[in-house]
Amino acid sequence: MVKSEDGIRDVRVVGGSAGSAESDRTEPLPEAMTGKASSAKAAVGDKPVFAYIASLPQPQRGIAEAIDALAAKTVPDLHRAIKWGMAYYGAGEGWCFSCGGFAGHVKLMFVNGATLLDPVPPVTPVGMGKATRGIELAAVNDLDELQVAAWMRQITSVPGTGGARR
């Protein structure tokens, strides 16, 4: 935690490995989605996503862990990556949804959620495309697993977004 003018703020450890001088650097979690969620470098695979999630402070870490576990349980052949400073998830040949930690909440965003999901998630993020929709979660208990799993199944079943291209 870091003290700022407006009180205590969440921070995340950036770079390096545990115990290194580089791992002692921190940065505040962004207040709002106006571009990259973090300075995490783009990388494909489980390991960089798990490292990104582990770098988040609580309660964001717990929320992101719950979303990741739900995705692994819900989406067959799930693949993970870090893109634009957030965890991205896909199946088939596409990236379908993302999870990013911000000050006070985690954003779970679905690519083309405005046109592909029923019901349409309520949050329209800044800088992620006009059709992207999602939810903001301030606590693990805010995660409606049944609804989110339904959205994950819907979004990964669409050819070109998450399903196999035809």
Coordinates of C-alpha atoms in Angstrom, one line a residue:
M1 CA 0.0 0.0 0.0
V2 CA 1.1 3.5 -0.7
K3 CA -0.2 6.7 0.9
S4 CA -1.4 9.4 -1.5
E5 CA -3.2 12.7 -1.3
D6 CA -6.5 10.9 -1.4
G7 CA -5.6 8.3 1.2
I8 CA -4.3 4.8 0.8
R9 CA -4.1 3.3 -2.7
D10 CA -3.5 -0.2 -3.9
V11 CA -0.2 -0.9 -5.6
R12 CA 1.2 -3.8 -7.6
V13 CA 4.8 -5.1 -7.7
V14 CA 6.2 -4.6 -11.1
G15 CA 8.8 -6.7 -12.8
G16 CA 11.6 -8.8 -11.4
S17 CA 11.4 -11.9 -9.3
A18 CA 10.6 -12.3 -5.6
G19 CA 13.4 -10.8 -3.6
S20 CA 15.1 -8.9 -6.4
A21 CA 15.7 -5.2 -6.3
E22 CA 13.5 -4.9 -9.4
S23 CA 10.5 -6.6 -7.6
D24 CA 10.5 -3.8 -5.0
R25 CA 9.2 -1.2 -7.5
T26 CA 5.5 -0.6 -7.3
E27 CA 3.0 1.4 -9.3
P28 CA -0.6 2.4 -8.5
L29 CA -3.3 0.4 -10.1
P30 CA -5.1 2.6 -12.7
E31 CA -8.2 4.4 -11.6
A32 CA -10.1 3.9 -14.9
M33 CA -9.6 2.1 -18.1
T34 CA -8.1 4.6 -20.4
G35 CA -5.6 2.4 -22.2
K36 CA -3.2 -0.2 -20.8
A37 CA -4.2 -1.7 -17.4
S38 CA -0.6 -2.3 -16.3
S39 CA 3.0 -2.4 -17.5
A40 CA 2.9 -6.2 -17.8
K41 CA 4.7 -7.1 -21.0
A42 CA 2.8 -8.9 -23.8
A43 CA 3.4 -12.6 -23.7
V44 CA 1.4 -15.8 -24.6
G45 CA 0.9 -18.6 -22.2
D46 CA -0.3 -19.6 -18.7
K47 CA 2.9 -18.5 -16.9
P48 CA 2.8 -14.8 -17.8
V49 CA -0.9 -14.6 -16.9
F50 CA -0.4 -16.4 -13.6
A51 CA 2.5 -13.9 -12.8
Y52 CA 0.3 -11.0 -13.7
I53 CA -2.5 -12.2 -11.4
A54 CA 0.0 -12.8 -8.6
S55 CA 1.3 -9.2 -9.0
L56 CA -2.2 -7.8 -8.2
P57 CA -2.9 -6.6 -4.6
Q58 CA -5.9 -8.0 -2.7
P59 CA -8.8 -8.0 -3.3
Q60 CA -8.1 -7.7 -7.1
R61 CA -5.8 -10.8 -6.9
G62 CA -8.6 -12.9 -5.4
I63 CA -11.1 -11.7 -8.0
A64 CA -8.7 -12.3 -10.9
E65 CA -7.9 -15.8 -9.5
A66 CA -11.6 -16.6 -9.3
I67 CA -12.2 -15.4 -12.9
D68 CA -9.2 -17.4 -14.1
A69 CA -10.4 -20.6 -12.3
L70 CA -13.9 -20.2 -13.7
A71 CA -12.5 -19.7 -17.2
A72 CA -10.4 -22.9 -16.9
K73 CA -13.4 -24.8 -15.7
T74 CA -15.8 -23.4 -18.3
V75 CA -13.8 -23.1 -21.5
P76 CA -12.4 -26.2 -23.2
D77 CA -8.9 -25.7 -24.7
L78 CA -8.5 -22.3 -23.0
H79 CA -5.5 -20.3 -23.9
R80 CA -4.1 -17.3 -22.1
A81 CA -1.9 -14.3 -22.8
I82 CA -1.0 -10.9 -21.6
K83 CA -2.1 -8.2 -24.0
W84 CA -2.4 -4.5 -23.5
G85 CA -1.4 -4.9 -19.8
M86 CA -4.2 -7.4 -19.0
A87 CA -4.9 -11.1 -19.0
Y88 CA -6.6 -12.2 -22.2
Y89 CA -8.4 -15.5 -22.7
G90 CA -9.4 -17.4 -25.8
A91 CA -10.4 -20.6 -27.4
G92 CA -10.1 -21.8 -30.9
E93 CA -8.6 -19.1 -33.0
G94 CA -9.7 -15.9 -31.1
W95 CA -9.3 -13.9 -28.0
C96 CA -12.7 -13.6 -26.3
F97 CA -12.4 -11.8 -22.9
S98 CA -10.0 -10.0 -20.7
C99 CA -9.5 -9.5 -17.0
G100 CA -7.6 -6.5 -15.6
G101 CA -6.9 -5.1 -12.2
F102 CA -7.7 -1.5 -11.4
A103 CA -7.8 0.6 -8.2
G104 CA -10.9 -0.6 -6.4
H105 CA -12.1 -3.2 -8.9
V106 CA -11.4 -5.8 -11.6
K107 CA -12.8 -5.3 -15.1
L108 CA -13.9 -8.5 -16.9
M109 CA -14.5 -7.5 -20.6
F110 CA -16.0 -9.5 -23.4
V111 CA -14.9 -8.8 -27.0
N112 CA -18.0 -8.0 -29.1
G113 CA -20.1 -8.5 -25.9
A114 CA -22.7 -6.0 -27.1
T115 CA -23.6 -8.1 -30.2
L116 CA -22.8 -11.6 -29.0
L117 CA -24.0 -11.9 -25.4
D118 CA -27.4 -12.3 -23.9
P119 CA -28.0 -10.5 -21.6
V120 CA -25.5 -7.8 -22.6
P121 CA -23.1 -7.0 -19.8
P122 CA -23.6 -3.5 -18.4
V123 CA -20.2 -1.8 -18.6
T124 CA -18.9 -0.1 -21.7
P125 CA -15.1 0.4 -21.3
V126 CA -13.1 3.3 -22.7
G127 CA -10.6 2.4 -25.3
M128 CA -11.6 -1.3 -25.9
G129 CA -13.9 -1.1 -28.9
K130 CA -17.4 0.0 -29.4
A131 CA -18.9 -3.5 -29.0
T132 CA -16.9 -4.6 -26.0
R133 CA -19.0 -5.0 -22.8
G134 CA -18.3 -6.3 -19.4
I135 CA -18.6 -6.0 -15.6
E136 CA -16.6 -4.4 -12.8
L137 CA -16.1 -6.5 -9.6
A138 CA -15.0 -4.9 -6.3
A139 CA -15.1 -8.2 -4.4
V140 CA -15.0 -11.9 -5.1
N141 CA -18.6 -12.1 -3.8
D142 CA -19.6 -9.8 -6.7
L143 CA -18.8 -12.6 -9.2
D144 CA -22.0 -14.2 -10.4
E145 CA -20.4 -17.5 -11.6
L146 CA -23.4 -18.8 -13.3
Q147 CA -23.9 -15.7 -15.4
V148 CA -20.2 -15.2 -16.2
A149 CA -19.8 -18.9 -17.1
A150 CA -22.8 -18.5 -19.5
W151 CA -21.1 -15.4 -21.1
M152 CA -17.8 -17.3 -21.4
R153 CA -19.6 -20.2 -23.2
Q154 CA -21.5 -17.9 -25.5
I155 CA -18.5 -15.8 -26.5
T156 CA -16.2 -18.8 -27.1
S157 CA -18.8 -20.6 -29.3
V158 CA -18.7 -17.9 -32.0
P159 CA -16.5 -18.7 -35.0
G160 CA -13.6 -16.2 -35.4
T161 CA -14.1 -14.8 -31.8
G162 CA -13.5 -18.0 -29.9
G163 CA -14.7 -20.9 -31.9
A164 CA -13.0 -22.5 -34.9
R165 CA -13.1 -20.5 -38.1
R166 CA -15.3 -22.0 -40.8

